mmCIF file of C-alpha atoms and ligand atoms in Angstrom:
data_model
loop_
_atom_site.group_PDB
_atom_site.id
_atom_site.type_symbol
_atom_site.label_atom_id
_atom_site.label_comp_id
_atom_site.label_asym_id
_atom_site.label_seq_id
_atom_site.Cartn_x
_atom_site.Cartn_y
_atom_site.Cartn_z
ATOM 1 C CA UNK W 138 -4.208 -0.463 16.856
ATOM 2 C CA UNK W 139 -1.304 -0.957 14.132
ATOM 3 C CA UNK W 140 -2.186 -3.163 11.121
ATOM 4 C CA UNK W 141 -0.552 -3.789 8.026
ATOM 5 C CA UNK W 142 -2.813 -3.730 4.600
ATOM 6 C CA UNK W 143 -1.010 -7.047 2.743
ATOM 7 C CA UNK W 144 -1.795 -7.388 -1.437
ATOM 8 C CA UNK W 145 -0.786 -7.067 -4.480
ATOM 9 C CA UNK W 146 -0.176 -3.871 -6.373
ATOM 10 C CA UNK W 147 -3.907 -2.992 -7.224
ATOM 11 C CA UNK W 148 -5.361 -4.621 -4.813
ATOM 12 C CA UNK W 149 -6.776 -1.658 -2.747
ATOM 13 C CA UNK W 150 -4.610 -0.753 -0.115
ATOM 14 C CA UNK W 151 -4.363 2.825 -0.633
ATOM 15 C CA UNK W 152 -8.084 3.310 -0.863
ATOM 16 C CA UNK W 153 -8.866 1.281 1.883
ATOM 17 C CA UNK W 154 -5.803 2.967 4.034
ATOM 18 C CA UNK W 155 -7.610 6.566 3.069
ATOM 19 C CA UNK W 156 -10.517 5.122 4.782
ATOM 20 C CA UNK W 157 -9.123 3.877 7.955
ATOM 21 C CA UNK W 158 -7.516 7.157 8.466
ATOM 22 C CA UNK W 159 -10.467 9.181 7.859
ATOM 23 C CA UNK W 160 -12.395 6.589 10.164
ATOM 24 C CA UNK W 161 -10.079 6.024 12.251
ATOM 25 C CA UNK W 162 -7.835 8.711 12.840
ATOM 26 C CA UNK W 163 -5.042 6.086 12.068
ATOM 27 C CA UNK W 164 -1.670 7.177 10.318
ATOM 28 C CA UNK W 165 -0.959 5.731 6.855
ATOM 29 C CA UNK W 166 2.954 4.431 6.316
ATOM 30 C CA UNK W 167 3.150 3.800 2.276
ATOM 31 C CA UNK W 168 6.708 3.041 1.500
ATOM 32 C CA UNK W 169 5.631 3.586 -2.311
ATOM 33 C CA UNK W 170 4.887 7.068 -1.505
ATOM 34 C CA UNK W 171 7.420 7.700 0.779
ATOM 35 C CA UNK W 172 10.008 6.858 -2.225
ATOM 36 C CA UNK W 173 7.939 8.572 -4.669
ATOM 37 C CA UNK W 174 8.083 11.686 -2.788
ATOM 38 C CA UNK W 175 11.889 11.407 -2.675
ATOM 39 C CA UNK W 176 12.256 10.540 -6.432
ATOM 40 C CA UNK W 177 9.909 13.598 -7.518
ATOM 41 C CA UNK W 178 11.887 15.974 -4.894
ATOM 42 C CA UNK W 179 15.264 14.865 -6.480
ATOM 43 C CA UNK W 180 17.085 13.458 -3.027
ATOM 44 C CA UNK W 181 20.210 11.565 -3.384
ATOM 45 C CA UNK W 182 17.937 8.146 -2.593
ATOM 46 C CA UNK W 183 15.060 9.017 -4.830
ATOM 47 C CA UNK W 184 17.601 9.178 -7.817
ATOM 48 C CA UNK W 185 19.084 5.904 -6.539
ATOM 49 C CA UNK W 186 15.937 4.260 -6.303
ATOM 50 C CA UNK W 187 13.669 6.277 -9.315
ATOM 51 C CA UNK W 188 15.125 3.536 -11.881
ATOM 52 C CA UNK W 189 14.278 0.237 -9.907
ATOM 53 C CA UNK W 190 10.897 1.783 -9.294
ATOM 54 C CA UNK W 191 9.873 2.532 -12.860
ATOM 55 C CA UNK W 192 11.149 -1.016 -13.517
ATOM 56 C CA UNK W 193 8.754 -2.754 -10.906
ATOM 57 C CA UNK W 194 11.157 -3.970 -9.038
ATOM 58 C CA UNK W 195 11.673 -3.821 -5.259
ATOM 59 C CA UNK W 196 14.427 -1.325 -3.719
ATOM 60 C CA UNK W 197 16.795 -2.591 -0.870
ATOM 61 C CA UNK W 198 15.336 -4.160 2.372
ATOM 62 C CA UNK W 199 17.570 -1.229 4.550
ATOM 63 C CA UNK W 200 16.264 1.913 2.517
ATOM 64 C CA UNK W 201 12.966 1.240 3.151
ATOM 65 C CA UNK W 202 13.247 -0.594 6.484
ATOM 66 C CA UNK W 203 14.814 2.906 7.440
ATOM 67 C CA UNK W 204 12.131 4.956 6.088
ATOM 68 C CA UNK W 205 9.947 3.365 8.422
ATOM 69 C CA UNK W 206 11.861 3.620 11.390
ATOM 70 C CA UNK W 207 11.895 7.214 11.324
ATOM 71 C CA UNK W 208 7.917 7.734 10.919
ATOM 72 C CA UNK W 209 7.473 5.093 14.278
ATOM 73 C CA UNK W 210 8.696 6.824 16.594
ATOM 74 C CA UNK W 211 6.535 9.415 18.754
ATOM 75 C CA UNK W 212 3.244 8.977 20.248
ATOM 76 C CA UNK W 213 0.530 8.091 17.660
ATOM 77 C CA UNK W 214 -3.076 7.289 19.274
ATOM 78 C CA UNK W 215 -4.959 6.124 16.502
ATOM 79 C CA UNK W 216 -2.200 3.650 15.081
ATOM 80 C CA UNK W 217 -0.130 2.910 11.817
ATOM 81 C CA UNK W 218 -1.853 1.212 8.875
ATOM 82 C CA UNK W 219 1.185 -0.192 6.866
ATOM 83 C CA UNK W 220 0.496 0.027 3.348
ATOM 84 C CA UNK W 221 2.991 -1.739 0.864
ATOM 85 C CA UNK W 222 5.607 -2.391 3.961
ATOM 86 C CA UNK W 223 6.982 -5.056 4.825
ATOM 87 C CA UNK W 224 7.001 -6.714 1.176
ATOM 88 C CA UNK W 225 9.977 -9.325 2.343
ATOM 89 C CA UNK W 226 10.293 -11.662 5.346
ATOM 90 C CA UNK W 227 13.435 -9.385 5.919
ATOM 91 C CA UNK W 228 11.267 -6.397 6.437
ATOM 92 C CA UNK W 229 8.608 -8.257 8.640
ATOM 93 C CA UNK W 230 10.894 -9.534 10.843
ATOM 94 C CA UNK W 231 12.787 -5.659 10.864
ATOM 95 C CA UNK W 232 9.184 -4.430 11.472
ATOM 96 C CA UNK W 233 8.480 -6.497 14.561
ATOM 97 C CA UNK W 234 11.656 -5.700 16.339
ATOM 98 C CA UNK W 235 11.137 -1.982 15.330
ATOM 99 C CA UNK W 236 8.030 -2.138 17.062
ATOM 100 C CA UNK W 237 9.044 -4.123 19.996
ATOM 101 C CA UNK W 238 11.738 -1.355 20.610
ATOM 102 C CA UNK W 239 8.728 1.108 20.511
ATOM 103 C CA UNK W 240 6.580 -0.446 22.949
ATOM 104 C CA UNK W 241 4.094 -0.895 20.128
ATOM 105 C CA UNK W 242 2.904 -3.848 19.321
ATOM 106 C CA UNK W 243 1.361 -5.090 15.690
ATOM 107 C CA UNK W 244 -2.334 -5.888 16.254
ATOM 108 C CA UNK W 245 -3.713 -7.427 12.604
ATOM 109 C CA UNK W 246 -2.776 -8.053 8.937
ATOM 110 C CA UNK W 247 -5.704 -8.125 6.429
ATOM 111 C CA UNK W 248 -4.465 -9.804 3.198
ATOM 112 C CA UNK W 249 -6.761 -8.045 0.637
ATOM 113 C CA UNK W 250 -7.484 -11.228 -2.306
ATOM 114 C CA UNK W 251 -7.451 -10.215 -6.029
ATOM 115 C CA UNK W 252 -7.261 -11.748 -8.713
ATOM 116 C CA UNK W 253 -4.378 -11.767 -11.437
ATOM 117 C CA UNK W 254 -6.414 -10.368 -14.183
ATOM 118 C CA UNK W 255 -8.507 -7.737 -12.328
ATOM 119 C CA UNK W 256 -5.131 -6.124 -10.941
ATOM 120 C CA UNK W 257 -4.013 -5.877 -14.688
ATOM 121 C CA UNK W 258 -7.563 -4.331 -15.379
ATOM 122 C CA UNK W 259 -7.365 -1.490 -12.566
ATOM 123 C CA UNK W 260 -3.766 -0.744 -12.713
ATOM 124 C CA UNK W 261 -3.867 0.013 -16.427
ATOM 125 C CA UNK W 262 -7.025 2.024 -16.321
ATOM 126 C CA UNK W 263 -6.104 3.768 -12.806
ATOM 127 C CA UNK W 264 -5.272 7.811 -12.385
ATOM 128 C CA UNK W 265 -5.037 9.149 -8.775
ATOM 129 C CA UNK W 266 -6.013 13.205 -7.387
ATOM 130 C CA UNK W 267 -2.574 14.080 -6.425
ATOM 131 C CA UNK W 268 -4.278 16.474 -4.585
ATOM 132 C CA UNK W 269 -6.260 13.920 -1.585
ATOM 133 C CA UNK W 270 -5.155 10.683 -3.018
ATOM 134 C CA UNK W 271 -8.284 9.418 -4.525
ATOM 135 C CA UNK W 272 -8.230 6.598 -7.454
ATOM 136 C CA UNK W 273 -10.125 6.963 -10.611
ATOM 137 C CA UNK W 274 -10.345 3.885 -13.162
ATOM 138 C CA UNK W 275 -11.231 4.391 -16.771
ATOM 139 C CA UNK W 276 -13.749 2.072 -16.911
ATOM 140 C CA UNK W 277 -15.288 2.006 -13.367
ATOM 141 C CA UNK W 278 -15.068 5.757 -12.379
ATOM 142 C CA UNK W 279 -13.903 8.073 -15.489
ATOM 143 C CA UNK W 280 -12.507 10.712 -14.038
ATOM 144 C CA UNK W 281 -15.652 13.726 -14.022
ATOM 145 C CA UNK W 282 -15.448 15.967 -16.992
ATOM 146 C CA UNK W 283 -15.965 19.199 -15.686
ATOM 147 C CA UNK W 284 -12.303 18.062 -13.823
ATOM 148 C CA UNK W 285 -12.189 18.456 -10.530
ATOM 149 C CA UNK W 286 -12.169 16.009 -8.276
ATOM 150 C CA UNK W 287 -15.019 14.313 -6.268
ATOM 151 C CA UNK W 288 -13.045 13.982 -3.478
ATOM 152 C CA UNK W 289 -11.171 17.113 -2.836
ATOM 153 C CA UNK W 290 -12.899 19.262 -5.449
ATOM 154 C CA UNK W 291 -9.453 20.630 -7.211
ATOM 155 C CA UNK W 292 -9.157 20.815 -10.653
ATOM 156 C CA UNK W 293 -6.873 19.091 -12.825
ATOM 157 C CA UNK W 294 -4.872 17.275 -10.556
ATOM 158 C CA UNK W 295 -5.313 14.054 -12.045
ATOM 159 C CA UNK W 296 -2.242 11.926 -12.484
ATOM 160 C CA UNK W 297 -0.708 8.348 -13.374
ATOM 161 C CA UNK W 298 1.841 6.391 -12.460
ATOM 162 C CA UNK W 299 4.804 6.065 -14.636
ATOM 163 C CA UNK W 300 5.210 2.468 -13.375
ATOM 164 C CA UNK W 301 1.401 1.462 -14.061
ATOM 165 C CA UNK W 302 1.584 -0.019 -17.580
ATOM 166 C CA UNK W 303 1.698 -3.672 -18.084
ATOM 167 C CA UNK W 304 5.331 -3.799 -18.332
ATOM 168 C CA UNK W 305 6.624 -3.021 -14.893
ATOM 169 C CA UNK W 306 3.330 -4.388 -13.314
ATOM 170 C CA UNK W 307 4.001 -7.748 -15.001
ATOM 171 C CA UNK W 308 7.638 -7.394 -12.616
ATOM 172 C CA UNK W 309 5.771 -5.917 -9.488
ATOM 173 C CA UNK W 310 3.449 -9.111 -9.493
ATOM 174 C CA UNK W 311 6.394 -11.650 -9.977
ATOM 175 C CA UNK W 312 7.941 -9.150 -7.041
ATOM 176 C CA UNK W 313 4.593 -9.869 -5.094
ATOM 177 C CA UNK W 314 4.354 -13.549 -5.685
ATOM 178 C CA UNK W 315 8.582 -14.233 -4.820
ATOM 179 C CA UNK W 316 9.406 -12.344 -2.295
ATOM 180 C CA UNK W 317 5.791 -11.165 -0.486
ATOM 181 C CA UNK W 318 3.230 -13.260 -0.426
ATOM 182 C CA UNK W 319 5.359 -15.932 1.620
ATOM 183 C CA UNK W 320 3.823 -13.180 4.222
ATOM 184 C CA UNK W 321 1.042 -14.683 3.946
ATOM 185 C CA UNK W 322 2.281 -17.590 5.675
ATOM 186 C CA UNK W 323 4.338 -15.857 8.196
ATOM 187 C CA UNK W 324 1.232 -13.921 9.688
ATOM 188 C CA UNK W 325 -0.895 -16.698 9.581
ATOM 189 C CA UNK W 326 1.758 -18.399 11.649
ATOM 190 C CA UNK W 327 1.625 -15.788 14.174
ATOM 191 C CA UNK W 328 -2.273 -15.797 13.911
ATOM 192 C CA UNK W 329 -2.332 -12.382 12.998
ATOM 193 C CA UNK W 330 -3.793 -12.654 9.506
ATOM 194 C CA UNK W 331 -7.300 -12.517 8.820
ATOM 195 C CA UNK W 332 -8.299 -12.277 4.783
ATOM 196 C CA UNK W 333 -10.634 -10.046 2.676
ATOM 197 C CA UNK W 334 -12.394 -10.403 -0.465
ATOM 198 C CA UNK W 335 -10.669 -7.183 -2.492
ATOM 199 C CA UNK W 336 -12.621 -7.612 -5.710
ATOM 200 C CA UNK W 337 -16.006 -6.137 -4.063
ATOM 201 C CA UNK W 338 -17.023 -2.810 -3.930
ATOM 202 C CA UNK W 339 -14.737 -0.387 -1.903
ATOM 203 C CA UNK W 340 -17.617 0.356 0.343
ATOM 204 C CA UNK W 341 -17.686 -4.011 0.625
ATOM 205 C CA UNK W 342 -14.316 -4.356 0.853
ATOM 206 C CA UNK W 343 -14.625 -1.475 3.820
ATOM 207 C CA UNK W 344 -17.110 -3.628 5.372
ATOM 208 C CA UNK W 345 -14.937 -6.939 5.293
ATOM 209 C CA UNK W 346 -12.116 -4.988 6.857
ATOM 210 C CA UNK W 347 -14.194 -3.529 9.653
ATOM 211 C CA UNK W 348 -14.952 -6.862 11.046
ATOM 212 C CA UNK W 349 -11.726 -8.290 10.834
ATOM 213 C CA UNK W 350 -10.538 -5.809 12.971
ATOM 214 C CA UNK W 351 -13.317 -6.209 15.702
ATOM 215 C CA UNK W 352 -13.056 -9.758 16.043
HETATM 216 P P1 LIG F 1702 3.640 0.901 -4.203
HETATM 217 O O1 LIG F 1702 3.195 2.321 -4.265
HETATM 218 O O2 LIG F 1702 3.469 0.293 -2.848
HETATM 219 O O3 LIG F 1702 3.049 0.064 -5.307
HETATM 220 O O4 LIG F 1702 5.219 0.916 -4.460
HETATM 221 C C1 LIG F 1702 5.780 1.414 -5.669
HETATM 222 C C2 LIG F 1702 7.200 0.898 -5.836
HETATM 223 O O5 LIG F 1702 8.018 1.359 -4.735
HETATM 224 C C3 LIG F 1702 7.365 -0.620 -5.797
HETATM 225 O O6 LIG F 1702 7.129 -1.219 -7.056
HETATM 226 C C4 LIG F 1702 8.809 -0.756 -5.342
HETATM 227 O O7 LIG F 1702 9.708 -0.451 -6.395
HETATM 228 C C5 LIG F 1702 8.931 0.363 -4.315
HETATM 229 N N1 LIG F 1702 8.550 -0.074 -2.945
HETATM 230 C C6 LIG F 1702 7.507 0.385 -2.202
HETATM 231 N N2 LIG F 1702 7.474 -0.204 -1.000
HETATM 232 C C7 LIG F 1702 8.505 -1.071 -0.973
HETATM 233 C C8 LIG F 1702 8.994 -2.001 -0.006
HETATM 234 N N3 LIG F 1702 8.386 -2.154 1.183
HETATM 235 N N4 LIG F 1702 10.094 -2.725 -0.321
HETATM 236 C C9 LIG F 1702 10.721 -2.587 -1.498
HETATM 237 N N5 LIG F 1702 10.307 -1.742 -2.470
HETATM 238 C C10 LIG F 1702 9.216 -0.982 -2.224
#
């Protein structure tokens, strides 16, 4: 099954991805970490796009379109979750003849439903275990003060994003509401969109998911 996680920055997506690939031995395909992982390791495009990024804004349809192409191809049993990609109608329509070339097919798109001001509230107060990925919010769940992680158990690997202050998330929601959510629409067109209620609890928000993608 191949599914695409559709929100807005804060919504969830990672933390529900995790979950789907610990579940379900699915792959996660996060364009934002892709990038990030080629701005931290200093590659020709991750010092192209390392300036856009910190600014909120979105980097070209064909950098990312062709990040994605390379991680498709190749057997993969338990499916793609894509998480953060496609974020225009350019990159959903690349997507579906990507996987049409693949003999894969796109099976569901959950659109995870947030609020404005609760984004503002998590993205602000959110820090991340670089070391297994899991989010930490200030005011929901501090980050443990003996340090280490609940997750992973490392210590000290806590970390935020550089583009997670109110700034550049006031540009990554005007990026979410211009050019993505007319996804919304597109999906729901091709009756492939089922939506969640993202403000619950992650273990809720699990739950929501989990039926979507059995009905
Ligand atoms: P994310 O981790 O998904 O919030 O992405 C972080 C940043 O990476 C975004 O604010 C964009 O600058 C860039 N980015 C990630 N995915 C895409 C995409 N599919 N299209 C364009 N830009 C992207």
């Amino acid at each position: 099954m191949n599914i695409i996680l559709l929100g807005p920055p804060g919504a969830g997506k990672g933390t529900q991805a995790r979950h789907l690939v610990e579940t379900r031995n699915m792959v996660q395909l996060s364009t934002g970490d892709m990038l990030r992982e080629a701005k931290d390791s200093g590659t020709e495009m991750g010092n192209m796009v390392a300036g856009v990024m910190a600014r909120g804004e979105l980097v070209t349809d064909e950098i990312v379109i062709g990040l994605i192409r390379e991680k498709l191809e190749g057997d993969n049993k338990g499916g793609f979750i894509f998480d953060g990609f496609p974020r225009t109608l350019e990159q959903a329509d690349a997507l579906g003849h990507l996987m049409s070339d693949e003999g894969k097919t796109l099976d569901a798109v959950i659109e995870m439903r947030v609020d404005d001001e609760a984004l503002v509230d998590r993205i602000t107060a959110r820090s991340t275990c670089s070391g297994c990925g899991e989010v930490y919010n200030d005011n929901t769940k501090p980050i443990p003060e003996n340090g280490k992680c609940t997750s992973c158990g490392q210590e000290n690997l806590f970390t935020r994003r550089a583009d997670d202050n109110e700034e550049s998330l006031k540009t990554r929601l005007m990026a979410y509401y211009k050019q993505t959510s007319p996804l919304i629409g597109y999906y729901y067109a091709k009756e492939m969109l089922s939506s969640v209620n993202g403000l619950g609890t992650v273990e809720a928000v699990q739950g929501e998911i989990k039926s979507a993608l059995e009905t």
